Structures are given as C-alpha cells and as structure tokens.
Short mmCIF file of N, CA and C in Angstrom, two decimals:
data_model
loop_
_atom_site.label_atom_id
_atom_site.label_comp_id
_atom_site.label_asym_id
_atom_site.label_seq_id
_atom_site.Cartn_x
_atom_site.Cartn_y
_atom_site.Cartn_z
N UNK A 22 0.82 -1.19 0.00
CA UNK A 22 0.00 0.00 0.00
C UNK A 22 0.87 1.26 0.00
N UNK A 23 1.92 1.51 0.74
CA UNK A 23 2.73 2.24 0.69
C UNK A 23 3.30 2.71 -0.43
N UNK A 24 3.52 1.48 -1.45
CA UNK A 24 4.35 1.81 -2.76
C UNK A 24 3.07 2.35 -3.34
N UNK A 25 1.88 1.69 -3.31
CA UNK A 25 0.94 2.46 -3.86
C UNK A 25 0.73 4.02 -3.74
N UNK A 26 0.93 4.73 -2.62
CA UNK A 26 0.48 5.47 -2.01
C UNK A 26 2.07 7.05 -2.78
N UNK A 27 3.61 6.14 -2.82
CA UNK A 27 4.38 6.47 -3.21
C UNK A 27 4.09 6.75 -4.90
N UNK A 28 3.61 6.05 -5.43
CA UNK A 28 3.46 5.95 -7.08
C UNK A 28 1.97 7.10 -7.30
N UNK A 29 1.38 6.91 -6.59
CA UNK A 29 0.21 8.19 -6.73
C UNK A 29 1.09 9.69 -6.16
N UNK A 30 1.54 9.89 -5.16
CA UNK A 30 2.50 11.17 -5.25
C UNK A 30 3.26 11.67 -6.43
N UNK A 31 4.09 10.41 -6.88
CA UNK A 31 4.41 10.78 -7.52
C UNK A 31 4.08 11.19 -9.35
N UNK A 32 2.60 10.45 -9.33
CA UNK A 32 1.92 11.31 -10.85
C UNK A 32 1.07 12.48 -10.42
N UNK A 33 1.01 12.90 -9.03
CA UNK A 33 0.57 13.97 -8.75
C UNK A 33 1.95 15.00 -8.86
N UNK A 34 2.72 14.49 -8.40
CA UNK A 34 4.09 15.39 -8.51
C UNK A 34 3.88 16.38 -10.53
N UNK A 35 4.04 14.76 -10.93
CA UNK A 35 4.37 15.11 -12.66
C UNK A 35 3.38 15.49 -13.11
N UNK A 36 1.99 15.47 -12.72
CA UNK A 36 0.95 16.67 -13.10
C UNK A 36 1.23 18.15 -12.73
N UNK A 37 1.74 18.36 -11.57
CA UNK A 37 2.23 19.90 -11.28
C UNK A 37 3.04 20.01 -11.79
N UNK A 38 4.30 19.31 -12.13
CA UNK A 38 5.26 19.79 -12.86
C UNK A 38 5.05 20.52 -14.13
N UNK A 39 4.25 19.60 -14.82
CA UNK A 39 4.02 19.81 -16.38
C UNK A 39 2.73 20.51 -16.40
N UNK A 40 2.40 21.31 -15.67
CA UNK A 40 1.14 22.00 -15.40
C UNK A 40 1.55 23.64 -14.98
N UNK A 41 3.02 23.56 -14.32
CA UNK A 41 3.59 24.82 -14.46
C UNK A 41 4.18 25.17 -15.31
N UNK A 42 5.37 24.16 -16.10
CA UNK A 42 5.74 24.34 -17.07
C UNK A 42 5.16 25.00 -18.66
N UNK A 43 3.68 24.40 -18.39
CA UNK A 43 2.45 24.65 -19.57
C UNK A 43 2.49 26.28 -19.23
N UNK A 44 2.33 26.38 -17.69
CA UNK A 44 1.49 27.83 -17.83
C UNK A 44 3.42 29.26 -17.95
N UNK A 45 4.07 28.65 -17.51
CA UNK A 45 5.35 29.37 -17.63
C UNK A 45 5.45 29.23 -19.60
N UNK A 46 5.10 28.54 -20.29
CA UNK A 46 5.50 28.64 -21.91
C UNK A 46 4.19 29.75 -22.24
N UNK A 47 3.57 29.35 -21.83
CA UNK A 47 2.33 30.34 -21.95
C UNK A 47 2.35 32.18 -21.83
N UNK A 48 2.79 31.94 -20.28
CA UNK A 48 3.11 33.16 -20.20
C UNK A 48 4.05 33.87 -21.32
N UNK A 49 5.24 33.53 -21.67
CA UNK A 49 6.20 33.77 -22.50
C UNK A 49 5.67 33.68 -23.78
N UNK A 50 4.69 33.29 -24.25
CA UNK A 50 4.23 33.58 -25.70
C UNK A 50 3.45 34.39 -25.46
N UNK A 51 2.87 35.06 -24.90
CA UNK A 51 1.44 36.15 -24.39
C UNK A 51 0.46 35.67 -24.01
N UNK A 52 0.45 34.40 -23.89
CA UNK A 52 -1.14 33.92 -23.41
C UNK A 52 -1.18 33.92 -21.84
N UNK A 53 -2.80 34.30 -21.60
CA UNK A 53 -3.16 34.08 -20.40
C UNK A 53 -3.91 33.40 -20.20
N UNK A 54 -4.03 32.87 -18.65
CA UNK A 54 -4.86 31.50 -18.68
C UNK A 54 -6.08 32.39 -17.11
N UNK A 55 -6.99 31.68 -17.97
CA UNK A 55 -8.44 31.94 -17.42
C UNK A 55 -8.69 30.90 -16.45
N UNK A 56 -9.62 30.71 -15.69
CA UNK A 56 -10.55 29.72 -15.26
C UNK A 56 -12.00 29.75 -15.08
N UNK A 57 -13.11 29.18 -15.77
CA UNK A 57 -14.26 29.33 -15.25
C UNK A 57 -13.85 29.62 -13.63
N UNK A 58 -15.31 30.35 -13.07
CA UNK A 58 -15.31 30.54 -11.45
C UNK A 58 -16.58 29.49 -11.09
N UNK A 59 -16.67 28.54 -11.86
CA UNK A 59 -18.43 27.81 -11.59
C UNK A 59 -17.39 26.42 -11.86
N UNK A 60 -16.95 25.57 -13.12
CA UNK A 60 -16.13 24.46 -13.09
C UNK A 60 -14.89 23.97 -13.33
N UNK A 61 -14.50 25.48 -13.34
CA UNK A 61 -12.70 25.44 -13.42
C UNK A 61 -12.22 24.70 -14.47
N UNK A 62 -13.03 25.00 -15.37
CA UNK A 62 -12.55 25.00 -16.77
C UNK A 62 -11.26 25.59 -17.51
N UNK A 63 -9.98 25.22 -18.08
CA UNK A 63 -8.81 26.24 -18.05
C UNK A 63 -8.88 26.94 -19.84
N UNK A 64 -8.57 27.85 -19.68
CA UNK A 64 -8.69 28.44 -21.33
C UNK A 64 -7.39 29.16 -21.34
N UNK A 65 -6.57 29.03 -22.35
CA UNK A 65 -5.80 30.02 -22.77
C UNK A 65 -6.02 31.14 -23.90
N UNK A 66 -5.76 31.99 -23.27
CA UNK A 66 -6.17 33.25 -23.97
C UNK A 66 -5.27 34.07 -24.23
N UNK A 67 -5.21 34.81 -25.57
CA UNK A 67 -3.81 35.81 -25.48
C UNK A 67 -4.30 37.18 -25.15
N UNK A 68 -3.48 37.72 -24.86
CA UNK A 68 -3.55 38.94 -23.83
C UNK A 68 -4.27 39.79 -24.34
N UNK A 69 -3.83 40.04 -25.78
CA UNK A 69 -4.37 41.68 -26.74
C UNK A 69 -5.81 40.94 -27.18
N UNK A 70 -6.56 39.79 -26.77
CA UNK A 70 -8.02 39.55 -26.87
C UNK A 70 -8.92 40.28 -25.48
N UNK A 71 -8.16 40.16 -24.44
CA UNK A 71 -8.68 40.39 -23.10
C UNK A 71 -9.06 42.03 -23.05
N UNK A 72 -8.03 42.74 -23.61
CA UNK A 72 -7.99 44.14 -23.64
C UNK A 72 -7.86 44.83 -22.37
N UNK A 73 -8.92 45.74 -21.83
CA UNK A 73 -9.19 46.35 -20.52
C UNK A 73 -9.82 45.42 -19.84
N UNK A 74 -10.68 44.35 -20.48
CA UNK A 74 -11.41 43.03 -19.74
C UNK A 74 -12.63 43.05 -20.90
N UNK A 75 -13.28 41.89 -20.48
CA UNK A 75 -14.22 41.38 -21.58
C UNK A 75 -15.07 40.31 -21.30
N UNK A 76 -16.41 40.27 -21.15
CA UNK A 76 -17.08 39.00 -20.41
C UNK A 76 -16.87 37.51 -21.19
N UNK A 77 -16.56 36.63 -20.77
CA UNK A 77 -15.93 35.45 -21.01
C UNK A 77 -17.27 34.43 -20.66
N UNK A 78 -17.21 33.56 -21.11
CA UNK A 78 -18.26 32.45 -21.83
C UNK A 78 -17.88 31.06 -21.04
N UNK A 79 -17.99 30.21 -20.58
CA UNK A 79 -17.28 28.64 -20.80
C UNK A 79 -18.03 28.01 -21.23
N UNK A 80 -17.25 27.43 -22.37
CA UNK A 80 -17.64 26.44 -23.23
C UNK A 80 -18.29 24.88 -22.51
N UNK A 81 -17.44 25.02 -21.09
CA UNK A 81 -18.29 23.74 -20.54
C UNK A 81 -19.43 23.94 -19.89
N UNK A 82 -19.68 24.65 -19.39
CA UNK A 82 -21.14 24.74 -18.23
C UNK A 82 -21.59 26.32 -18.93
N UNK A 83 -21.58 27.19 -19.57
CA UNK A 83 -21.83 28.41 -20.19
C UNK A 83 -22.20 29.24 -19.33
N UNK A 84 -21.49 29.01 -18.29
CA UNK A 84 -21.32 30.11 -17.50
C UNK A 84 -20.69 31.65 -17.97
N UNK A 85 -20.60 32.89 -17.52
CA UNK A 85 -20.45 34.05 -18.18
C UNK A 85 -19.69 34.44 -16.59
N UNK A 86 -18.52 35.53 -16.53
CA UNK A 86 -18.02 35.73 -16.33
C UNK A 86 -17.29 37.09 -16.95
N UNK A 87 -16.58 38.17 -16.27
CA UNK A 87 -15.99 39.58 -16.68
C UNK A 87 -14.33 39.23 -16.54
N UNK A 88 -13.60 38.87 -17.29
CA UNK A 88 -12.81 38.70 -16.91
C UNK A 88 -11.18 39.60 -17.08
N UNK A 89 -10.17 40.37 -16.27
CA UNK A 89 -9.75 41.35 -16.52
C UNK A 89 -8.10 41.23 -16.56
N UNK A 90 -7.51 42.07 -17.15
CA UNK A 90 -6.30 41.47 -17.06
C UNK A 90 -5.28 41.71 -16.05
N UNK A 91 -3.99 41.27 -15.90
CA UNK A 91 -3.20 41.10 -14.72
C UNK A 91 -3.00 43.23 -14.88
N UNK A 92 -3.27 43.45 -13.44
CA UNK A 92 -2.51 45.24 -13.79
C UNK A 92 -1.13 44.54 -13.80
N UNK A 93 -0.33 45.80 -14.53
CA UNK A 93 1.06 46.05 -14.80
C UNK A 93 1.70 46.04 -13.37
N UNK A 94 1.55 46.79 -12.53
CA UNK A 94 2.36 46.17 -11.18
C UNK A 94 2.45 44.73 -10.70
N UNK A 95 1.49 44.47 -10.80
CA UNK A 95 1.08 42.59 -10.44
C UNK A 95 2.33 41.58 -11.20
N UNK A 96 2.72 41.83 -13.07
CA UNK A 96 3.27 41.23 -13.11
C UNK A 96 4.73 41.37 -12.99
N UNK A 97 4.79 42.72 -13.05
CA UNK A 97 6.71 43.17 -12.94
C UNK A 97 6.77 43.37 -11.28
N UNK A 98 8.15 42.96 -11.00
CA UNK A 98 8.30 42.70 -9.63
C UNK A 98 8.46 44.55 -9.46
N UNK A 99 8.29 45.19 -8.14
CA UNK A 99 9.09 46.36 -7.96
C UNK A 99 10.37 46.89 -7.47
N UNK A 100 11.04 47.45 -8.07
CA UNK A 100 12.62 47.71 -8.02
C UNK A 100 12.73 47.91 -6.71
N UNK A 101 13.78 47.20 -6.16
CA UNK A 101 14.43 47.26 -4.61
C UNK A 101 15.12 48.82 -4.31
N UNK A 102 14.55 49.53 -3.58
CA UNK A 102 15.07 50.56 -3.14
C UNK A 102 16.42 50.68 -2.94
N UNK A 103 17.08 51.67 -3.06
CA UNK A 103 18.36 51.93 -2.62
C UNK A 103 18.86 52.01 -1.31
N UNK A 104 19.30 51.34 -0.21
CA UNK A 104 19.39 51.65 1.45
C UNK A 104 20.84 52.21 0.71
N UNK A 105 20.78 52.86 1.88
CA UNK A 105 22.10 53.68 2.17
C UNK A 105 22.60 53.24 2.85
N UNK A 106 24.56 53.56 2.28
CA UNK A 106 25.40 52.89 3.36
C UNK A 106 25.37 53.32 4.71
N UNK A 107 25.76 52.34 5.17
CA UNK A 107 26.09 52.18 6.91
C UNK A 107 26.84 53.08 6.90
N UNK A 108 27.06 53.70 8.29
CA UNK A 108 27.53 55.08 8.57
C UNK A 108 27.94 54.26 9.76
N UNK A 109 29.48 54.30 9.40
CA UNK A 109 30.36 53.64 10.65
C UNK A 109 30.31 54.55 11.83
N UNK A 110 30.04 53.67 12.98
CA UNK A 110 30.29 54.28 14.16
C UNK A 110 31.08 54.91 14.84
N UNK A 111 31.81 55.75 15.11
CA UNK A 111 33.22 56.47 15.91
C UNK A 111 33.87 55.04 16.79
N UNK A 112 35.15 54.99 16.65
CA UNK A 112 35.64 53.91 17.89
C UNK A 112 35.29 54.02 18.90
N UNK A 113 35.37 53.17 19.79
CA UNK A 113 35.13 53.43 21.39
C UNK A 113 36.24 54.70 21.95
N UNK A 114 36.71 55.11 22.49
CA UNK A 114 37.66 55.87 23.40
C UNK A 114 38.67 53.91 23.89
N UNK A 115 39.81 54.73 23.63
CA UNK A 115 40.74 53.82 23.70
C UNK A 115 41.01 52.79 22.57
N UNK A 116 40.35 52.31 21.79
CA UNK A 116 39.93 51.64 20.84
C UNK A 116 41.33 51.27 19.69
N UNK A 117 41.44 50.41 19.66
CA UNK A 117 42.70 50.96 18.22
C UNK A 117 42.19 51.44 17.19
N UNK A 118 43.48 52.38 16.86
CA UNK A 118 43.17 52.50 14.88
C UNK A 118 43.66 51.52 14.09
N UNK A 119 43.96 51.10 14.10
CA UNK A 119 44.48 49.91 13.12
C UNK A 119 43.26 49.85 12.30
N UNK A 120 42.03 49.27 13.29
CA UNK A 120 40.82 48.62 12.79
C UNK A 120 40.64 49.55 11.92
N UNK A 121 40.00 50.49 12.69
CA UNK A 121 39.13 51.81 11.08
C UNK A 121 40.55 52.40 10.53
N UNK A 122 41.89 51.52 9.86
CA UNK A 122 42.35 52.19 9.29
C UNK A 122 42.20 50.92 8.13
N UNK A 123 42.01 49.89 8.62
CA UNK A 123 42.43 48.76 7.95
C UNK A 123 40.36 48.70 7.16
N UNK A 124 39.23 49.14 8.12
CA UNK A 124 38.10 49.27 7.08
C UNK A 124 38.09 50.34 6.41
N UNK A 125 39.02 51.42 6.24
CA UNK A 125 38.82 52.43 5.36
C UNK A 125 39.82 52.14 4.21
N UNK A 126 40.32 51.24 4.19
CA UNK A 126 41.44 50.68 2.73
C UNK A 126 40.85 49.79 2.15
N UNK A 127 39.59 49.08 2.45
CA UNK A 127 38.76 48.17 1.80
C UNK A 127 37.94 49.45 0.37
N UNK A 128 37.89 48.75 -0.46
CA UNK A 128 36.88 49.30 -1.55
C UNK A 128 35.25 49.12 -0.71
N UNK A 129 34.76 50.20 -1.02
CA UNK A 129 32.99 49.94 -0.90
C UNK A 129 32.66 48.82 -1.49
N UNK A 130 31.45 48.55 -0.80
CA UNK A 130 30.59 47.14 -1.64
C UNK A 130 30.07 47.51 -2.91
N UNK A 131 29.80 48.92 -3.07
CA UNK A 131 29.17 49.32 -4.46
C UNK A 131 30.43 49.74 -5.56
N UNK A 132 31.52 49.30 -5.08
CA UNK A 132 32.71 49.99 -6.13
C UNK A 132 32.75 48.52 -7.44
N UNK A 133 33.04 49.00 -8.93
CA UNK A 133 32.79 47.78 -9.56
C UNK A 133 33.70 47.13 -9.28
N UNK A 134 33.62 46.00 -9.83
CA UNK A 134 34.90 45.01 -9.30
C UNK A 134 35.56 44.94 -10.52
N UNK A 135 37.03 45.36 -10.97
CA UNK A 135 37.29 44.83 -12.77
C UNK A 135 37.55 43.14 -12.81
N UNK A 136 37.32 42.58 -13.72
CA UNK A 136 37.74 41.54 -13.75
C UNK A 136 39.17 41.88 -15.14
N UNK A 137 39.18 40.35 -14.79
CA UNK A 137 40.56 40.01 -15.52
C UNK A 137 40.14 39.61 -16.91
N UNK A 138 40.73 39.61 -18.26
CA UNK A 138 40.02 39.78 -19.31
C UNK A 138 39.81 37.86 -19.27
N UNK A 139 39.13 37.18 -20.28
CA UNK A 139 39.02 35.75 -20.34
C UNK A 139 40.58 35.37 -21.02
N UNK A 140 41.29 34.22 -20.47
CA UNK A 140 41.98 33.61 -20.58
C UNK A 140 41.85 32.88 -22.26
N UNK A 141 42.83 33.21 -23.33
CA UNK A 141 43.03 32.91 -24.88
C UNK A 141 42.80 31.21 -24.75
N UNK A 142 43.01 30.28 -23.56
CA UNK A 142 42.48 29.24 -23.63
C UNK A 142 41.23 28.71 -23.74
N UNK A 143 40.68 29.55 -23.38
CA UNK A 143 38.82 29.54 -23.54
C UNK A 143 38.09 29.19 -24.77
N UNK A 144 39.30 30.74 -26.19
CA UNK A 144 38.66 30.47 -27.30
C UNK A 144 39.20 29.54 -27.93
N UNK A 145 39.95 28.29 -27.78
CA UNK A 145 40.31 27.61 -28.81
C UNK A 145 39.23 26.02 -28.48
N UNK A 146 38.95 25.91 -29.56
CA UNK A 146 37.64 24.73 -29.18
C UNK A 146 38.56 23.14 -29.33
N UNK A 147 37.98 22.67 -28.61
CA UNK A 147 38.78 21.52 -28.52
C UNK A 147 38.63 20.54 -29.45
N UNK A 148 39.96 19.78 -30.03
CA UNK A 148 39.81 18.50 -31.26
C UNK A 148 39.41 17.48 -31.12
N UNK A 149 38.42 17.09 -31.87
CA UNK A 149 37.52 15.44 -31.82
C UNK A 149 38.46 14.50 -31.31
N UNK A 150 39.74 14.77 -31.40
CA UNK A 150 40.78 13.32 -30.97
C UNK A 150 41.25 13.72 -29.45
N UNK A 151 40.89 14.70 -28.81
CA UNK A 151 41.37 15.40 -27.79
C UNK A 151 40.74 14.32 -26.16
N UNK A 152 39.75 13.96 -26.50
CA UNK A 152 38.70 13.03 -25.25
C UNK A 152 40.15 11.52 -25.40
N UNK A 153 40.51 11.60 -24.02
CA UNK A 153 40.72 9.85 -23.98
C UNK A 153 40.29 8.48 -24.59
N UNK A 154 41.34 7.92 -24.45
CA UNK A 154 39.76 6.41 -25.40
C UNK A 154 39.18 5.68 -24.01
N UNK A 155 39.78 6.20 -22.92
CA UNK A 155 39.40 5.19 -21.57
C UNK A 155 37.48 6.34 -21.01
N UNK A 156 37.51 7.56 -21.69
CA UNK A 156 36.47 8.36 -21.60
C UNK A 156 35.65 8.08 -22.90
N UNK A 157 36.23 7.45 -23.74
CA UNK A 157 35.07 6.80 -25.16
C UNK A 157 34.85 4.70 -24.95
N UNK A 158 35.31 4.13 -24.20
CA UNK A 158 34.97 3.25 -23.46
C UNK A 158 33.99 2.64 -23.41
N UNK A 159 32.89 3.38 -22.34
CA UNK A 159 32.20 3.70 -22.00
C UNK A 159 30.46 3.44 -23.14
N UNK A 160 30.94 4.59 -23.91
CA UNK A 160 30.03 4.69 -24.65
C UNK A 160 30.35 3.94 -25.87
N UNK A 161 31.56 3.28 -26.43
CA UNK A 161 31.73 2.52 -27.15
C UNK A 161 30.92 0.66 -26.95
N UNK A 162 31.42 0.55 -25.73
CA UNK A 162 30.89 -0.46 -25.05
C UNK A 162 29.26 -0.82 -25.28
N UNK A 163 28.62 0.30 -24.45
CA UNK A 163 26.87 0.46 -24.82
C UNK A 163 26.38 0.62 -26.63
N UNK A 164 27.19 1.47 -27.34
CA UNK A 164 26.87 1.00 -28.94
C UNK A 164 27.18 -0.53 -28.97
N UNK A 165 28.05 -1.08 -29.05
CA UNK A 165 27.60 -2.97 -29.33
C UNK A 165 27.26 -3.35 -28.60
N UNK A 166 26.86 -3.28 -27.39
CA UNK A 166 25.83 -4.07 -26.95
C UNK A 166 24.14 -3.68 -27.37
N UNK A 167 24.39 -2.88 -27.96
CA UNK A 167 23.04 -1.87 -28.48
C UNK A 167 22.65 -3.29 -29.83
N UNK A 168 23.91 -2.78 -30.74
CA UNK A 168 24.20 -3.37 -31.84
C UNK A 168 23.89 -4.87 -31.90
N UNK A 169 24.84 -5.48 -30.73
CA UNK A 169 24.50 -7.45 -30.52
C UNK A 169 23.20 -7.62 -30.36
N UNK A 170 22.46 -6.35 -29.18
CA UNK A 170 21.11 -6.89 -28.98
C UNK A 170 19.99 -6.80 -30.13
N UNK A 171 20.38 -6.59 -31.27
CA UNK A 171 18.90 -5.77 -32.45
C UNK A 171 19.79 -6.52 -33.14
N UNK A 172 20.76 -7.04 -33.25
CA UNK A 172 21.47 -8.32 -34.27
C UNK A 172 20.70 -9.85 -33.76
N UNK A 173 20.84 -9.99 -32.28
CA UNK A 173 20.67 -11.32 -31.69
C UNK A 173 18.78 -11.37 -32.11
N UNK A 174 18.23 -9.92 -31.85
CA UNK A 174 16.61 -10.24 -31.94
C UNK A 174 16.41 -10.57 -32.72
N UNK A 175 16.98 -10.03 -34.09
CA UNK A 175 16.54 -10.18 -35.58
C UNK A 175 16.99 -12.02 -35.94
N UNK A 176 18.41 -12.12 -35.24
CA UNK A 176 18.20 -13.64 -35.78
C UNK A 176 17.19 -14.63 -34.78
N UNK A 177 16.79 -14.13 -33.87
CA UNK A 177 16.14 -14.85 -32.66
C UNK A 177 14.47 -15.09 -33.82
N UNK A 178 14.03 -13.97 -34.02
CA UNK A 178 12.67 -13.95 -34.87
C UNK A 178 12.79 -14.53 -36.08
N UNK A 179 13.79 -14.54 -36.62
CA UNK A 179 13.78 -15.56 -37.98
C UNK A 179 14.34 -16.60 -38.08
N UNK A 180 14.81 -16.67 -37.33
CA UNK A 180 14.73 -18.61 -37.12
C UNK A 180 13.42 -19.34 -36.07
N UNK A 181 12.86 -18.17 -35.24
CA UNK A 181 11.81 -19.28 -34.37
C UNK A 181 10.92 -18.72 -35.29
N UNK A 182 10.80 -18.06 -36.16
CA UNK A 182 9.67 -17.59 -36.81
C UNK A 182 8.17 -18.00 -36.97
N UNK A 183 8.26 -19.75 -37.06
CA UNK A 183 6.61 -20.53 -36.33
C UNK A 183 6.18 -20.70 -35.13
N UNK A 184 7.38 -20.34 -33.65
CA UNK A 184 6.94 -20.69 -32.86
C UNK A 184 6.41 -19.23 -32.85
N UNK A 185 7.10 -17.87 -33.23
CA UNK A 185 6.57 -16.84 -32.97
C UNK A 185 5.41 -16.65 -33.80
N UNK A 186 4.99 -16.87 -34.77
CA UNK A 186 3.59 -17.01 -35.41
C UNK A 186 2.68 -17.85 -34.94
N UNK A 187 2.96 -18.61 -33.83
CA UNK A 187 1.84 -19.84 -33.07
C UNK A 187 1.36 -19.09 -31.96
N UNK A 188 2.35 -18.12 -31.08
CA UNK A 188 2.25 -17.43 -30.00
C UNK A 188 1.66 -16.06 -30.27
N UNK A 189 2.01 -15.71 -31.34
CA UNK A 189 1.29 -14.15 -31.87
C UNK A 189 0.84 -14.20 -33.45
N UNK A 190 -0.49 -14.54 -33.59
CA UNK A 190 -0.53 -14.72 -35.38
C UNK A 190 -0.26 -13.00 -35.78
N UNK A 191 -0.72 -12.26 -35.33
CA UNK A 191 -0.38 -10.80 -36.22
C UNK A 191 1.16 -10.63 -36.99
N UNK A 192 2.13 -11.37 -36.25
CA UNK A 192 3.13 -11.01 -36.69
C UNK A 192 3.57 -12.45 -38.27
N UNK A 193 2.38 -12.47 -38.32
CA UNK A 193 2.90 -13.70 -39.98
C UNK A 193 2.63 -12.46 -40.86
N UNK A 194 1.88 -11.39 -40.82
CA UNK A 194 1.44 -10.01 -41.44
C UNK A 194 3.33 -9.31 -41.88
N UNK A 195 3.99 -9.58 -40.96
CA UNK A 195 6.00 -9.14 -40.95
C UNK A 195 6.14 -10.17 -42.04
N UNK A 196 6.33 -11.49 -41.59
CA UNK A 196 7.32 -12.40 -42.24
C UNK A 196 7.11 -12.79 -43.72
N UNK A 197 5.43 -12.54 -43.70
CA UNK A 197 4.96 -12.00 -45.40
C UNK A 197 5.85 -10.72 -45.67
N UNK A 198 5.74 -9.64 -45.07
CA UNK A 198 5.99 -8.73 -45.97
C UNK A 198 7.95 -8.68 -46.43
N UNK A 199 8.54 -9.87 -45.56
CA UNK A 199 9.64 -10.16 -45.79
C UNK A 199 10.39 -10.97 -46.79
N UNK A 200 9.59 -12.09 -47.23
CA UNK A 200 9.58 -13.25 -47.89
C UNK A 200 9.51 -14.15 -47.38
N UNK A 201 9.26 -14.40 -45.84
CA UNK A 201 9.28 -15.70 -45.35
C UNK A 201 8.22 -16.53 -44.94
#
C-alpha cells in the first residue's frame, strides 16, 4: 500500500510539474490563462483579446463571467530601493586605529569590481581526438551491446519464426511482408 500510495505522489508530482511548465510557456508567448469561477474549466487566452477586460463564456457549463487582465504592477516585480550605506560608528575611546584604518582601505561594496580579461584558452575549441579512449569506453561499449542486442533479436525472430507465429498470429502479417 505504501508503494501504492508512493506511485500516486508521484503522478501527482508530474501533473504539477508539467502544469507549471504549460502555464510558464504560456506566459512567455502572451497567453493568459483563465478559469471558469463555476467548473474550473482552463482556457488560454492571449492577452491583446482580453484588452481592458471582456465577459468570457465557458464552453463547458456556459457560465459568463468579466474577466480582466493582470494590472502592470502585479506582473513586474518592484525595483528594490536603494538603502544607504552604513555610517560607521566612531571607535570606542581607547579603541585601536588599526581597525578603522584597515576598514577604510577596503573598496565599498558598491565599487565595480574589474575583472581580468578571459583567458586565450577559452577560445580555442577543442579537437575530436582530444577526449581519452578510456572516456570513449564507455560509450563505445553500450553502442555494441546496443548493436549485438537488435542483431541477436533479428536472428532470434527468424529462425523461431513458427513458434513466434503460433504465440502471436499478427506477426505472420512481418514475415509475409519479408519473404518468409
């Protein structure tokens, strides 16, 4: 029951997944997505149909509805204010200077940082013979066994070819269209 219970999470999982994903492609082409308010019916709609708003219909239960579009604040986030820097405190009395001599030689947090230009190794693209053969291995290995296995089936089916036509007649519909 448990695994049961694990295997239903998880096609509830891959319904939300691919249910945000839908409405994130959506967004990015202009469409907006509606819902009846009576059976939650989903419609995609593109934006420049909606206008200022426009009463909306559902096709499943014909319910009617005004429906309006996102305001402009709603969908752009709003720009983070500027705080102002910290305004260092005076030392204590007695205090060393070292300290506020050693935080006043630091750059501000808002100073740019230069970087260093990209390294000429970057642009040279690397040669097809450049990968190890102990890193082509690997994937050499999985092509023939790819290869043995769709070699071994093909002779496996044409030599049992009657027992496999006794066990599945649809497939004598193949061995006709083969010559056999």
């Amino acid at each position: 029951m448990l695994a049961a219970l694990r295997q239903a999470g998880r096609r509830q999982w891959l319904r939300i997944t691919v249910a945000f994903r839908q409405t994130v492609a959506n967004y990015c082409r202009g469409l907006m997505q509606l819902a009846c308010p009576a059976c939650a019916a989903i419609y995609n709609v593109p934006d420049s149909m909606i206008g200022e708003g426009r009463i909306m219909q559902c096709a499943r239960c014909a319910n009617e509805w005004f429906a309006r579009p996102l305001p402009a604040e709603a969908t752009l986030p709003a720009p983070m204010p500027a705080s102002p820097a910290p305004q260092a405190s005076p030392p204590a009395p007695g205090a060393s200077t070292r300290a506020a001599e050693a935080s006043a030689a630091l750059p501000s947090p808002r100073a740019p940082i230069a970087l260093a230009p990209p390294s000429r190794m970057a642009e040279v693209p690397a040669s097809p013979g450049s990968e190890s053969l102990l890193g082509q291995l690997p994937l050499r290995l999985a092509w023939a066994a790819s290869l043995g296995l769709v070699v071994w089936g093909g002779y496996f089916a044409w030599t049992e070819r009657a027992r496999m036509t006794e066990l599945w007649p649809p497939i004598a519909r193949l061995y006709r269209l083969f010559g056999a």
